[in-house]
mmCIF file of C-alpha atoms and ligand atoms in Angstrom:
data_model
loop_
_atom_site.group_PDB
_atom_site.id
_atom_site.type_symbol
_atom_site.label_atom_id
_atom_site.label_comp_id
_atom_site.label_asym_id
_atom_site.label_seq_id
_atom_site.Cartn_x
_atom_site.Cartn_y
_atom_site.Cartn_z
ATOM 1 C CA MET A 1 -3.290 -1.094 -5.040
ATOM 2 C CA ARG A 2 -1.668 -1.832 -1.640
ATOM 3 C CA SER A 3 1.280 0.350 -0.764
ATOM 4 C CA ILE A 4 4.679 -1.237 -0.488
ATOM 5 C CA TYR A 5 5.133 0.757 2.620
ATOM 6 C CA ASP A 6 2.272 -1.088 4.347
ATOM 7 C CA LEU A 7 4.358 -4.210 4.734
ATOM 8 C CA THR A 8 6.437 -4.900 7.811
ATOM 9 C CA PHE A 9 9.671 -6.684 7.032
ATOM 10 C CA ASN A 10 7.972 -10.197 7.987
ATOM 11 C CA ASP A 11 5.055 -9.454 5.503
ATOM 12 C CA LEU A 12 7.686 -8.688 2.818
ATOM 13 C CA VAL A 13 9.465 -11.985 3.593
ATOM 14 C CA GLU A 14 6.148 -13.865 3.371
ATOM 15 C CA TRP A 15 5.285 -12.227 0.145
ATOM 16 C CA THR A 16 8.716 -12.860 -1.547
ATOM 17 C CA GLU A 17 8.356 -16.532 -0.464
ATOM 18 C CA MET A 18 4.956 -16.713 -1.908
ATOM 19 C CA VAL A 19 5.938 -15.478 -5.329
ATOM 20 C CA GLY A 20 8.895 -17.674 -5.264
ATOM 21 C CA TYR A 21 11.763 -15.079 -4.895
ATOM 22 C CA LYS A 22 15.028 -15.933 -3.040
ATOM 23 C CA SER A 23 14.668 -14.928 0.703
ATOM 24 C CA TYR A 24 17.494 -12.394 0.640
ATOM 25 C CA GLN A 25 15.316 -10.408 -1.765
ATOM 26 C CA ALA A 26 13.118 -9.238 0.791
ATOM 27 C CA LYS A 27 16.157 -7.855 2.632
ATOM 28 C CA GLN A 28 17.249 -6.079 -0.553
ATOM 29 C CA ILE A 29 13.789 -4.504 -1.179
ATOM 30 C CA TYR A 30 13.517 -3.330 2.458
ATOM 31 C CA GLN A 31 16.839 -1.688 2.257
ATOM 32 C CA TRP A 32 16.127 0.041 -0.911
ATOM 33 C CA LEU A 33 12.954 1.461 0.699
ATOM 34 C CA TYR A 34 14.282 2.537 3.852
ATOM 35 C CA ARG A 35 18.046 2.748 3.682
ATOM 36 C CA HIS A 36 18.515 4.075 0.210
ATOM 37 C CA ARG A 37 14.999 5.626 0.367
ATOM 38 C CA VAL A 38 14.340 5.317 -3.364
ATOM 39 C CA ASN A 39 11.162 6.721 -5.043
ATOM 40 C CA ASP A 40 10.842 4.146 -7.760
ATOM 41 C CA PHE A 41 11.070 0.449 -8.022
ATOM 42 C CA ASP A 42 13.408 1.031 -11.060
ATOM 43 C CA GLU A 43 15.933 2.540 -8.735
ATOM 44 C CA MET A 44 16.356 -1.079 -7.157
ATOM 45 C CA THR A 45 19.132 -1.870 -9.400
ATOM 46 C CA ASP A 46 20.226 -5.332 -8.018
ATOM 47 C CA ILE A 47 16.642 -6.556 -8.510
ATOM 48 C CA ALA A 48 16.121 -8.093 -11.845
ATOM 49 C CA LYS A 49 13.836 -6.087 -14.353
ATOM 50 C CA ASP A 50 11.222 -8.633 -14.578
ATOM 51 C CA LYS A 51 11.053 -8.737 -10.743
ATOM 52 C CA ARG A 52 10.900 -5.014 -10.655
ATOM 53 C CA GLU A 53 8.014 -4.973 -13.147
ATOM 54 C CA PHE A 54 6.215 -7.602 -11.134
ATOM 55 C CA LEU A 55 6.698 -5.518 -7.990
ATOM 56 C CA LYS A 56 5.291 -2.518 -9.867
ATOM 57 C CA SER A 57 2.208 -4.508 -10.816
ATOM 58 C CA SER A 58 1.723 -5.818 -7.283
ATOM 59 C CA PHE A 59 2.265 -2.530 -5.077
ATOM 60 C CA SER A 60 2.289 1.253 -5.428
ATOM 61 C CA MET A 61 5.137 3.136 -4.261
ATOM 62 C CA LYS A 62 3.515 6.686 -4.193
ATOM 63 C CA ASN A 63 4.616 9.289 -1.916
ATOM 64 C CA LEU A 64 2.764 12.090 -0.167
ATOM 65 C CA THR A 65 2.635 15.578 -1.731
ATOM 66 C CA LEU A 66 3.528 18.708 0.061
ATOM 67 C CA VAL A 67 0.769 21.351 0.306
ATOM 68 C CA GLN A 68 2.223 23.723 2.806
ATOM 69 C CA LYS A 69 5.244 24.098 5.095
ATOM 70 C CA GLN A 70 5.694 26.396 7.803
ATOM 71 C CA VAL A 71 8.945 27.034 9.525
ATOM 72 C CA SER A 72 9.020 28.655 12.928
ATOM 73 C CA LYS A 73 11.745 30.876 14.582
ATOM 74 C CA ASP A 74 12.709 27.837 16.784
ATOM 75 C CA LYS A 75 13.225 25.703 13.579
ATOM 76 C CA THR A 76 10.065 23.653 14.110
ATOM 77 C CA ILE A 77 8.759 22.645 10.832
ATOM 78 C CA LYS A 78 5.058 21.835 10.134
ATOM 79 C CA TYR A 79 4.269 20.049 7.058
ATOM 80 C CA LEU A 80 0.773 19.986 5.565
ATOM 81 C CA LEU A 81 0.850 16.795 3.430
ATOM 82 C CA ALA A 82 -1.824 15.312 1.133
ATOM 83 C CA PHE A 83 -2.563 11.572 0.786
ATOM 84 C CA GLU A 84 -3.590 10.006 -2.516
ATOM 85 C CA ASP A 85 -7.201 10.507 -1.808
ATOM 86 C CA GLY A 86 -6.784 14.176 -1.263
ATOM 87 C CA SER A 87 -6.993 14.123 2.516
ATOM 88 C CA LEU A 88 -4.896 16.391 4.437
ATOM 89 C CA ASN A 89 -2.479 15.549 7.106
ATOM 90 C CA GLU A 90 -0.083 17.388 9.381
ATOM 91 C CA CYS A 91 3.168 16.322 10.850
ATOM 92 C CA VAL A 92 5.765 18.371 12.801
ATOM 93 C CA LEU A 93 9.448 18.143 12.974
ATOM 94 C CA MET A 94 11.021 19.377 16.094
ATOM 95 C CA THR A 95 14.703 19.937 16.866
ATOM 96 C CA TYR A 96 16.013 19.127 20.363
ATOM 97 C CA ASP A 97 19.535 18.953 21.587
ATOM 98 C CA TYR A 98 19.288 15.113 21.686
ATOM 99 C CA GLY A 99 18.072 14.757 18.129
ATOM 100 C CA LYS A 100 15.148 15.471 15.664
ATOM 101 C CA THR A 101 11.563 14.365 16.633
ATOM 102 C CA ILE A 102 8.725 13.860 14.261
ATOM 103 C CA CYS A 103 5.155 14.062 15.269
ATOM 104 C CA VAL A 104 3.046 11.782 13.288
ATOM 105 C CA SER A 105 -0.681 11.788 12.776
ATOM 106 C CA SER A 106 -2.716 8.563 12.977
ATOM 107 C CA GLN A 107 -6.196 9.414 11.729
ATOM 108 C CA VAL A 108 -7.687 12.037 9.413
ATOM 109 C CA GLY A 109 -9.611 13.977 11.972
ATOM 110 C CA CYS A 110 -10.614 12.488 15.393
ATOM 111 C CA ASN A 111 -13.574 11.149 17.222
ATOM 112 C CA MET A 112 -12.444 11.453 20.776
ATOM 113 C CA GLY A 113 -13.873 14.910 21.119
ATOM 114 C CA CYS A 114 -11.619 16.389 23.566
ATOM 115 C CA SER A 115 -12.800 19.805 24.368
ATOM 116 C CA PHE A 116 -9.630 21.671 23.837
ATOM 117 C CA CYS A 117 -8.145 19.985 20.946
ATOM 118 C CA ALA A 118 -8.041 21.341 17.306
ATOM 119 C CA SER A 119 -8.051 17.789 15.760
ATOM 120 C CA GLY A 120 -11.391 17.108 17.011
ATOM 121 C CA LEU A 121 -12.772 20.094 15.059
ATOM 122 C CA LEU A 122 -12.996 17.858 12.255
ATOM 123 C CA LYS A 123 -14.663 14.466 13.009
ATOM 124 C CA LYS A 124 -12.722 11.347 11.974
ATOM 125 C CA GLN A 125 -12.868 10.763 8.344
ATOM 126 C CA ARG A 126 -10.878 7.609 8.286
ATOM 127 C CA ASP A 127 -7.946 5.781 9.860
ATOM 128 C CA LEU A 128 -4.555 6.182 8.356
ATOM 129 C CA SER A 129 -2.863 3.076 6.933
ATOM 130 C CA ALA A 130 0.480 1.897 8.221
ATOM 131 C CA ALA A 131 1.908 2.990 4.916
ATOM 132 C CA GLU A 132 0.577 6.536 5.350
ATOM 133 C CA MET A 133 2.150 6.974 8.706
ATOM 134 C CA VAL A 134 5.435 5.388 7.354
ATOM 135 C CA GLN A 135 5.226 7.839 4.458
ATOM 136 C CA GLN A 136 5.091 10.839 6.857
ATOM 137 C CA VAL A 137 8.276 9.686 8.341
ATOM 138 C CA LEU A 138 9.963 8.918 5.174
ATOM 139 C CA PHE A 139 8.833 12.415 3.627
ATOM 140 C CA VAL A 140 10.456 14.162 6.363
ATOM 141 C CA GLN A 141 13.580 11.826 6.370
ATOM 142 C CA LYS A 142 13.987 12.557 2.561
ATOM 143 C CA GLU A 143 13.869 16.371 3.464
ATOM 144 C CA LEU A 144 16.620 15.754 6.193
ATOM 145 C CA ASP A 145 18.825 13.621 3.800
ATOM 146 C CA LYS A 146 19.592 16.886 2.089
ATOM 147 C CA GLU A 147 21.402 18.056 5.201
ATOM 148 C CA ASP A 148 22.750 14.629 6.287
ATOM 149 C CA GLU A 149 20.424 14.568 9.309
ATOM 150 C CA ARG A 150 18.038 11.940 10.585
ATOM 151 C CA VAL A 151 14.794 11.455 12.343
ATOM 152 C CA SER A 152 15.956 10.014 15.738
ATOM 153 C CA HIS A 153 12.597 10.036 17.549
ATOM 154 C CA VAL A 154 8.988 9.562 16.596
ATOM 155 C CA VAL A 155 5.997 10.514 18.634
ATOM 156 C CA ILE A 156 2.506 9.589 17.580
ATOM 157 C CA MET A 157 0.988 12.607 18.906
ATOM 158 C CA GLY A 158 -0.474 14.260 15.864
ATOM 159 C CA SER A 159 -4.095 14.311 14.949
ATOM 160 C CA GLY A 160 -6.088 11.112 15.723
ATOM 161 C CA GLU A 161 -6.245 8.526 18.487
ATOM 162 C CA PRO A 162 -3.640 5.912 17.829
ATOM 163 C CA PHE A 163 -5.472 3.213 19.891
ATOM 164 C CA ASP A 164 -8.610 3.756 17.876
ATOM 165 C CA ASN A 165 -6.355 2.636 14.960
ATOM 166 C CA TYR A 166 -4.386 -0.046 16.834
ATOM 167 C CA ASP A 167 -3.252 -2.638 14.238
ATOM 168 C CA ASN A 168 -2.176 -0.072 11.682
ATOM 169 C CA VAL A 169 -0.176 1.880 14.364
ATOM 170 C CA MET A 170 1.465 -1.231 15.640
ATOM 171 C CA ALA A 171 2.558 -2.145 12.150
ATOM 172 C CA PHE A 172 3.818 1.255 11.507
ATOM 173 C CA MET A 173 5.935 1.111 14.665
ATOM 174 C CA ARG A 174 7.398 -2.242 13.705
ATOM 175 C CA ILE A 175 8.309 -1.025 10.158
ATOM 176 C CA ILE A 176 10.157 2.177 11.298
ATOM 177 C CA ASN A 177 11.740 0.228 14.152
ATOM 178 C CA HIS A 178 13.097 -2.581 11.949
ATOM 179 C CA ASP A 179 16.987 -2.844 11.821
ATOM 180 C CA LEU A 180 17.184 -3.172 8.121
ATOM 181 C CA GLY A 181 15.182 0.037 7.606
ATOM 182 C CA LEU A 182 15.106 3.290 9.382
ATOM 183 C CA ALA A 183 16.204 1.527 12.530
ATOM 184 C CA ILE A 184 14.520 4.254 14.924
ATOM 185 C CA GLY A 185 15.070 2.622 18.296
ATOM 186 C CA ALA A 186 11.900 1.315 20.139
ATOM 187 C CA ARG A 187 12.733 3.405 23.160
ATOM 188 C CA HIS A 188 12.698 6.377 20.828
ATOM 189 C CA ILE A 189 9.165 5.829 19.722
ATOM 190 C CA THR A 190 6.215 7.061 21.705
ATOM 191 C CA VAL A 191 2.588 6.274 21.338
ATOM 192 C CA SER A 192 0.079 8.591 23.140
ATOM 193 C CA THR A 193 -3.343 7.759 23.984
ATOM 194 C CA CYS A 194 -6.391 9.522 25.727
ATOM 195 C CA GLY A 195 -6.960 6.282 27.509
ATOM 196 C CA ILE A 196 -8.877 3.627 25.513
ATOM 197 C CA VAL A 197 -8.417 0.994 28.239
ATOM 198 C CA PRO A 198 -8.762 -2.325 26.369
ATOM 199 C CA PHE A 199 -6.096 -1.439 24.122
ATOM 200 C CA ILE A 200 -3.638 -0.332 27.075
ATOM 201 C CA TYR A 201 -4.226 -4.057 28.189
ATOM 202 C CA ARG A 202 -3.438 -5.226 24.571
ATOM 203 C CA PHE A 203 -0.422 -2.991 24.327
ATOM 204 C CA ALA A 204 0.762 -4.146 27.827
ATOM 205 C CA ASP A 205 0.584 -7.723 26.606
ATOM 206 C CA GLU A 206 2.741 -7.112 23.464
ATOM 207 C CA GLU A 207 5.725 -6.400 25.835
ATOM 208 C CA VAL A 208 7.375 -4.120 23.308
ATOM 209 C CA GLN A 209 9.791 -1.377 24.342
ATOM 210 C CA TYR A 210 7.912 1.512 22.855
ATOM 211 C CA ASN A 211 7.013 4.290 25.263
ATOM 212 C CA LEU A 212 3.633 4.895 26.345
ATOM 213 C CA ALA A 213 2.181 8.391 27.149
ATOM 214 C CA ILE A 214 -1.282 9.115 28.616
ATOM 215 C CA SER A 215 -3.067 12.038 27.873
ATOM 216 C CA LEU A 216 -4.509 12.896 31.528
ATOM 217 C CA HIS A 217 -5.038 16.508 31.734
ATOM 218 C CA ALA A 218 -7.247 16.247 34.897
ATOM 219 C CA PRO A 219 -6.792 14.433 38.132
ATOM 220 C CA ASN A 220 -10.376 13.753 39.082
ATOM 221 C CA ASP A 221 -13.244 12.006 37.102
ATOM 222 C CA GLU A 222 -15.652 15.151 37.236
ATOM 223 C CA LEU A 223 -13.133 17.537 35.631
ATOM 224 C CA ARG A 224 -11.742 14.832 33.230
ATOM 225 C CA SER A 225 -15.214 13.900 31.967
ATOM 226 C CA SER A 226 -16.013 17.561 31.369
ATOM 227 C CA LEU A 227 -12.922 17.828 29.192
ATOM 228 C CA MET A 228 -12.497 14.438 27.705
ATOM 229 C CA PRO A 229 -15.499 12.249 26.712
ATOM 230 C CA ILE A 230 -13.437 9.116 26.809
ATOM 231 C CA ASN A 231 -13.418 9.463 30.609
ATOM 232 C CA LYS A 232 -17.135 8.610 30.751
ATOM 233 C CA ALA A 233 -16.407 5.332 29.103
ATOM 234 C CA TYR A 234 -13.248 4.565 30.921
ATOM 235 C CA PRO A 235 -13.080 6.603 34.163
ATOM 236 C CA LEU A 236 -9.904 7.178 36.185
ATOM 237 C CA ASN A 237 -9.870 3.990 38.428
ATOM 238 C CA GLU A 238 -10.247 1.836 35.236
ATOM 239 C CA LEU A 239 -7.496 3.846 33.436
ATOM 240 C CA MET A 240 -5.115 3.750 36.391
ATOM 241 C CA LYS A 241 -5.786 -0.075 36.603
ATOM 242 C CA ALA A 242 -4.805 -0.695 33.227
ATOM 243 C CA ILE A 243 -1.752 1.548 33.657
ATOM 244 C CA LYS A 244 -0.674 -0.445 36.631
ATOM 245 C CA TYR A 245 -1.133 -3.591 34.725
ATOM 246 C CA TYR A 246 1.064 -2.162 31.820
ATOM 247 C CA ALA A 247 3.616 -1.140 34.526
ATOM 248 C CA SER A 248 3.699 -4.619 35.946
ATOM 249 C CA LYS A 249 4.561 -6.101 32.386
ATOM 250 C CA ASN A 250 6.901 -3.365 31.227
ATOM 251 C CA ASN A 251 9.686 -1.743 32.998
ATOM 252 C CA ARG A 252 9.109 1.422 30.967
ATOM 253 C CA ARG A 253 8.582 4.790 32.516
ATOM 254 C CA ILE A 254 5.098 6.207 31.698
ATOM 255 C CA THR A 255 4.470 9.646 30.688
ATOM 256 C CA PHE A 256 1.423 11.527 31.897
ATOM 257 C CA GLU A 257 0.533 14.479 29.638
ATOM 258 C CA TYR A 258 -1.048 17.453 31.300
ATOM 259 C CA ILE A 259 -2.174 20.557 29.520
ATOM 260 C CA LEU A 260 -2.365 23.450 31.777
ATOM 261 C CA LEU A 261 -5.733 25.297 31.151
ATOM 262 C CA LYS A 262 -5.991 28.511 33.061
ATOM 263 C CA GLY A 263 -8.635 28.332 35.874
ATOM 264 C CA ILE A 264 -9.545 24.826 35.002
ATOM 265 C CA ASN A 265 -7.054 22.276 36.093
ATOM 266 C CA ASP A 266 -4.269 24.505 37.507
ATOM 267 C CA LYS A 267 -5.175 24.744 41.010
ATOM 268 C CA SER A 268 -3.334 23.646 44.123
ATOM 269 C CA GLU A 269 -5.979 20.949 44.818
ATOM 270 C CA HIS A 270 -5.192 19.427 41.370
ATOM 271 C CA ILE A 271 -1.446 19.142 42.183
ATOM 272 C CA LYS A 272 -2.534 17.200 45.404
ATOM 273 C CA GLN A 273 -4.967 14.940 43.567
ATOM 274 C CA LEU A 274 -2.431 14.318 40.730
ATOM 275 C CA ALA A 275 0.327 13.340 43.153
ATOM 276 C CA GLN A 276 -2.027 10.970 44.820
ATOM 277 C CA LEU A 277 -3.267 9.589 41.566
ATOM 278 C CA ILE A 278 0.049 8.453 40.191
ATOM 279 C CA LYS A 279 1.772 7.630 43.630
ATOM 280 C CA GLY A 280 4.003 4.661 43.422
ATOM 281 C CA LEU A 281 4.109 4.417 39.534
ATOM 282 C CA ASN A 282 7.405 4.742 37.459
ATOM 283 C CA ALA A 283 6.147 7.852 35.739
ATOM 284 C CA TYR A 284 6.455 11.600 35.168
ATOM 285 C CA VAL A 285 4.188 14.233 34.288
ATOM 286 C CA ASN A 286 4.802 16.319 31.241
ATOM 287 C CA ILE A 287 3.268 19.811 31.856
ATOM 288 C CA ILE A 288 2.216 21.152 28.455
ATOM 289 C CA PRO A 289 1.658 24.706 27.747
ATOM 290 C CA TYR A 290 -1.709 24.990 25.927
ATOM 291 C CA ASN A 291 -1.694 25.997 22.355
ATOM 292 C CA GLN A 292 -4.665 28.318 22.210
ATOM 293 C CA VAL A 293 -7.267 27.188 19.634
ATOM 294 C CA ASP A 294 -9.538 30.114 18.586
ATOM 295 C CA GLU A 295 -12.689 28.022 18.676
ATOM 296 C CA HIS A 296 -12.518 26.582 22.117
ATOM 297 C CA GLY A 297 -11.955 29.719 24.481
ATOM 298 C CA PHE A 298 -9.645 27.956 26.892
ATOM 299 C CA LYS A 299 -6.765 30.120 28.039
ATOM 300 C CA LYS A 300 -3.161 29.249 28.243
ATOM 301 C CA VAL A 301 -1.377 29.669 31.737
ATOM 302 C CA ASP A 302 1.574 32.109 31.810
ATOM 303 C CA TYR A 303 4.982 30.870 32.307
ATOM 304 C CA HIS A 304 5.279 31.966 35.976
ATOM 305 C CA SER A 305 2.069 30.237 36.896
ATOM 306 C CA ALA A 306 3.172 27.110 35.132
ATOM 307 C CA MET A 307 6.376 27.169 36.963
ATOM 308 C CA ILE A 308 4.312 27.426 40.354
ATOM 309 C CA PHE A 309 2.337 24.279 39.223
ATOM 310 C CA TYR A 310 5.682 22.526 38.304
ATOM 311 C CA ASP A 311 7.179 23.407 41.706
ATOM 312 C CA GLY A 312 4.051 22.198 43.568
ATOM 313 C CA LEU A 313 4.438 18.864 41.892
ATOM 314 C CA MET A 314 8.113 18.507 42.595
ATOM 315 C CA LYS A 315 7.323 19.173 46.338
ATOM 316 C CA ALA A 316 4.662 16.600 46.101
ATOM 317 C CA HIS A 317 7.495 14.166 45.033
ATOM 318 C CA VAL A 318 6.074 13.902 41.375
ATOM 319 C CA LYS A 319 8.686 13.803 38.692
ATOM 320 C CA CYS A 320 7.772 16.462 36.145
ATOM 321 C CA THR A 321 9.045 18.399 33.163
ATOM 322 C CA LEU A 322 7.518 21.507 31.660
ATOM 323 C CA ARG A 323 7.481 21.032 27.938
ATOM 324 C CA GLN A 324 9.487 23.426 25.884
ATOM 325 C CA GLU A 325 7.091 25.381 23.535
ATOM 326 C CA HIS A 326 7.640 24.531 19.932
ATOM 327 C CA GLY A 327 6.366 26.364 16.946
ATOM 328 C CA SER A 328 4.021 28.573 18.876
ATOM 329 C CA ASP A 329 4.105 31.052 16.061
ATOM 330 C CA ILE A 330 3.005 28.560 13.270
ATOM 331 C CA ASP A 331 -0.304 27.094 14.153
ATOM 332 C CA ALA A 332 1.346 24.534 16.476
ATOM 333 C CA ALA A 333 -1.667 22.673 17.840
ATOM 334 C CA CYS A 334 -2.286 19.431 16.188
ATOM 335 C CA GLY A 335 -4.873 19.896 13.617
ATOM 336 C CA GLN A 336 -4.840 23.652 13.659
ATOM 337 C CA LEU A 337 -3.115 23.980 10.250
ATOM 338 C CA ARG A 338 -5.326 21.388 8.612
ATOM 339 C CA ALA A 339 -8.604 22.912 10.295
ATOM 340 C CA LYS A 340 -7.579 26.407 8.977
ATOM 341 C CA HIS A 341 -6.908 25.015 5.512
ATOM 342 C CA GLU A 342 -10.162 23.090 5.466
ATOM 343 C CA ARG A 343 -12.119 26.135 6.310
ATOM 344 C CA ASN A 344 -10.438 28.033 3.339
ATOM 345 C CA ARG A 345 -11.279 25.219 0.960
HETATM 346 N N1 SAH B 401 -5.286 11.043 20.711
HETATM 347 C C1 SAH B 401 -3.852 10.951 21.275
HETATM 348 C C2 SAH B 401 -2.736 11.621 20.604
HETATM 349 C C3 SAH B 401 -3.054 12.775 19.740
HETATM 350 S S1 SAH B 401 -3.117 14.332 20.968
HETATM 351 C C4 SAH B 401 -4.000 11.518 22.741
HETATM 352 O O1 SAH B 401 -4.963 11.908 23.112
HETATM 353 O O2 SAH B 401 -3.003 11.366 23.422
HETATM 354 C C5 SAH B 401 -1.391 14.599 21.443
HETATM 355 C C6 SAH B 401 -1.334 15.378 22.659
HETATM 356 O O3 SAH B 401 -1.594 16.791 22.398
HETATM 357 C C7 SAH B 401 -2.396 14.967 23.670
HETATM 358 O O4 SAH B 401 -1.981 14.988 24.969
HETATM 359 C C8 SAH B 401 -3.377 16.113 23.542
HETATM 360 O O5 SAH B 401 -4.274 16.215 24.730
HETATM 361 C C9 SAH B 401 -2.551 17.296 23.222
HETATM 362 N N2 SAH B 401 -3.276 18.476 22.834
HETATM 363 C C10 SAH B 401 -4.322 18.628 21.963
HETATM 364 N N3 SAH B 401 -4.560 19.741 21.910
HETATM 365 C C11 SAH B 401 -3.688 20.590 22.253
HETATM 366 C C12 SAH B 401 -3.549 22.053 22.352
HETATM 367 N N4 SAH B 401 -4.348 22.855 21.880
HETATM 368 N N5 SAH B 401 -2.441 22.401 23.033
HETATM 369 C C13 SAH B 401 -1.467 21.549 23.620
HETATM 370 N N6 SAH B 401 -1.724 20.265 23.557
HETATM 371 C C14 SAH B 401 -2.730 19.784 22.857
#
């Protein structure tokens, strides 16, 4: 049965019209789901009983179940959640001074095969539906409701490649962004891709205000192809062309993610190449400390060396930030907790 959380507001309006409900009822239902955050159709008290019964027979309203919760010293919380079919998924809540950010997964496993990433340790089993992504946000929001807090930012940077599940991810963003619902501002929602070029064009053409982040991690083709197989299909010149197209259609600043891997992509020549590559773009580089994944053998760069890299980029007139580490004491790398759990199963 289709989950009610799969429906965008427009889908719900269409459905209510189709079954002959008054048009304002879509609004009521949507608010019950996302403002009042009820767990059962019977809690929708201003919907007539026969209509609630009909809703029940048309849609499921199941939630995710909590398998494990890890809380780190810096208050980062990692949730291991199970979907209806028993698949496991991780999502992470991070607290910043500007608000609370949730990192959402978009697939079970991942097929992109990036050599440093824990998510790819388990091949893609399936895409997540829009509902399953919405449910991650709702699960965490319901936890936060107990403390009168709210999820203010969403990043689609958990396990999976969002542009390999494009339609569901777009529906998900529309659902959490809608004014009558969670109302998470488009500018507070970020989708991160390893660089599936045709979908960067498609995303650009949507002319939406969501943020785009690109997992770059290497400033030349040889190195990038050795780390990220996607670069063989869409090398840097094609990727940068797509990004320039996106930039021409959207006035949003682009983020380039760059994990520092010791002895691999952290040399001064890489700073020069990186500066050259993104010259002229309204962009910044987010330097990410590597979360060491046992299976991969890459080493993280110490803080001092990361600062040298950061300074080098600043001197080359590249805007950059050094990402604050979160949850390094709790299996923080995407897919790490799930991979561990699957091994133990
Ligand atoms: N597939 C998408 C989104 C998921 S990965 C993408 O590639 O962007 C989200 C980010 O985490 C990516 O930049 C990814 O490269 C990075 N990442 C993966 N494994 C990591 C690790 N062990 N330590 C730090 N960042 C990691």
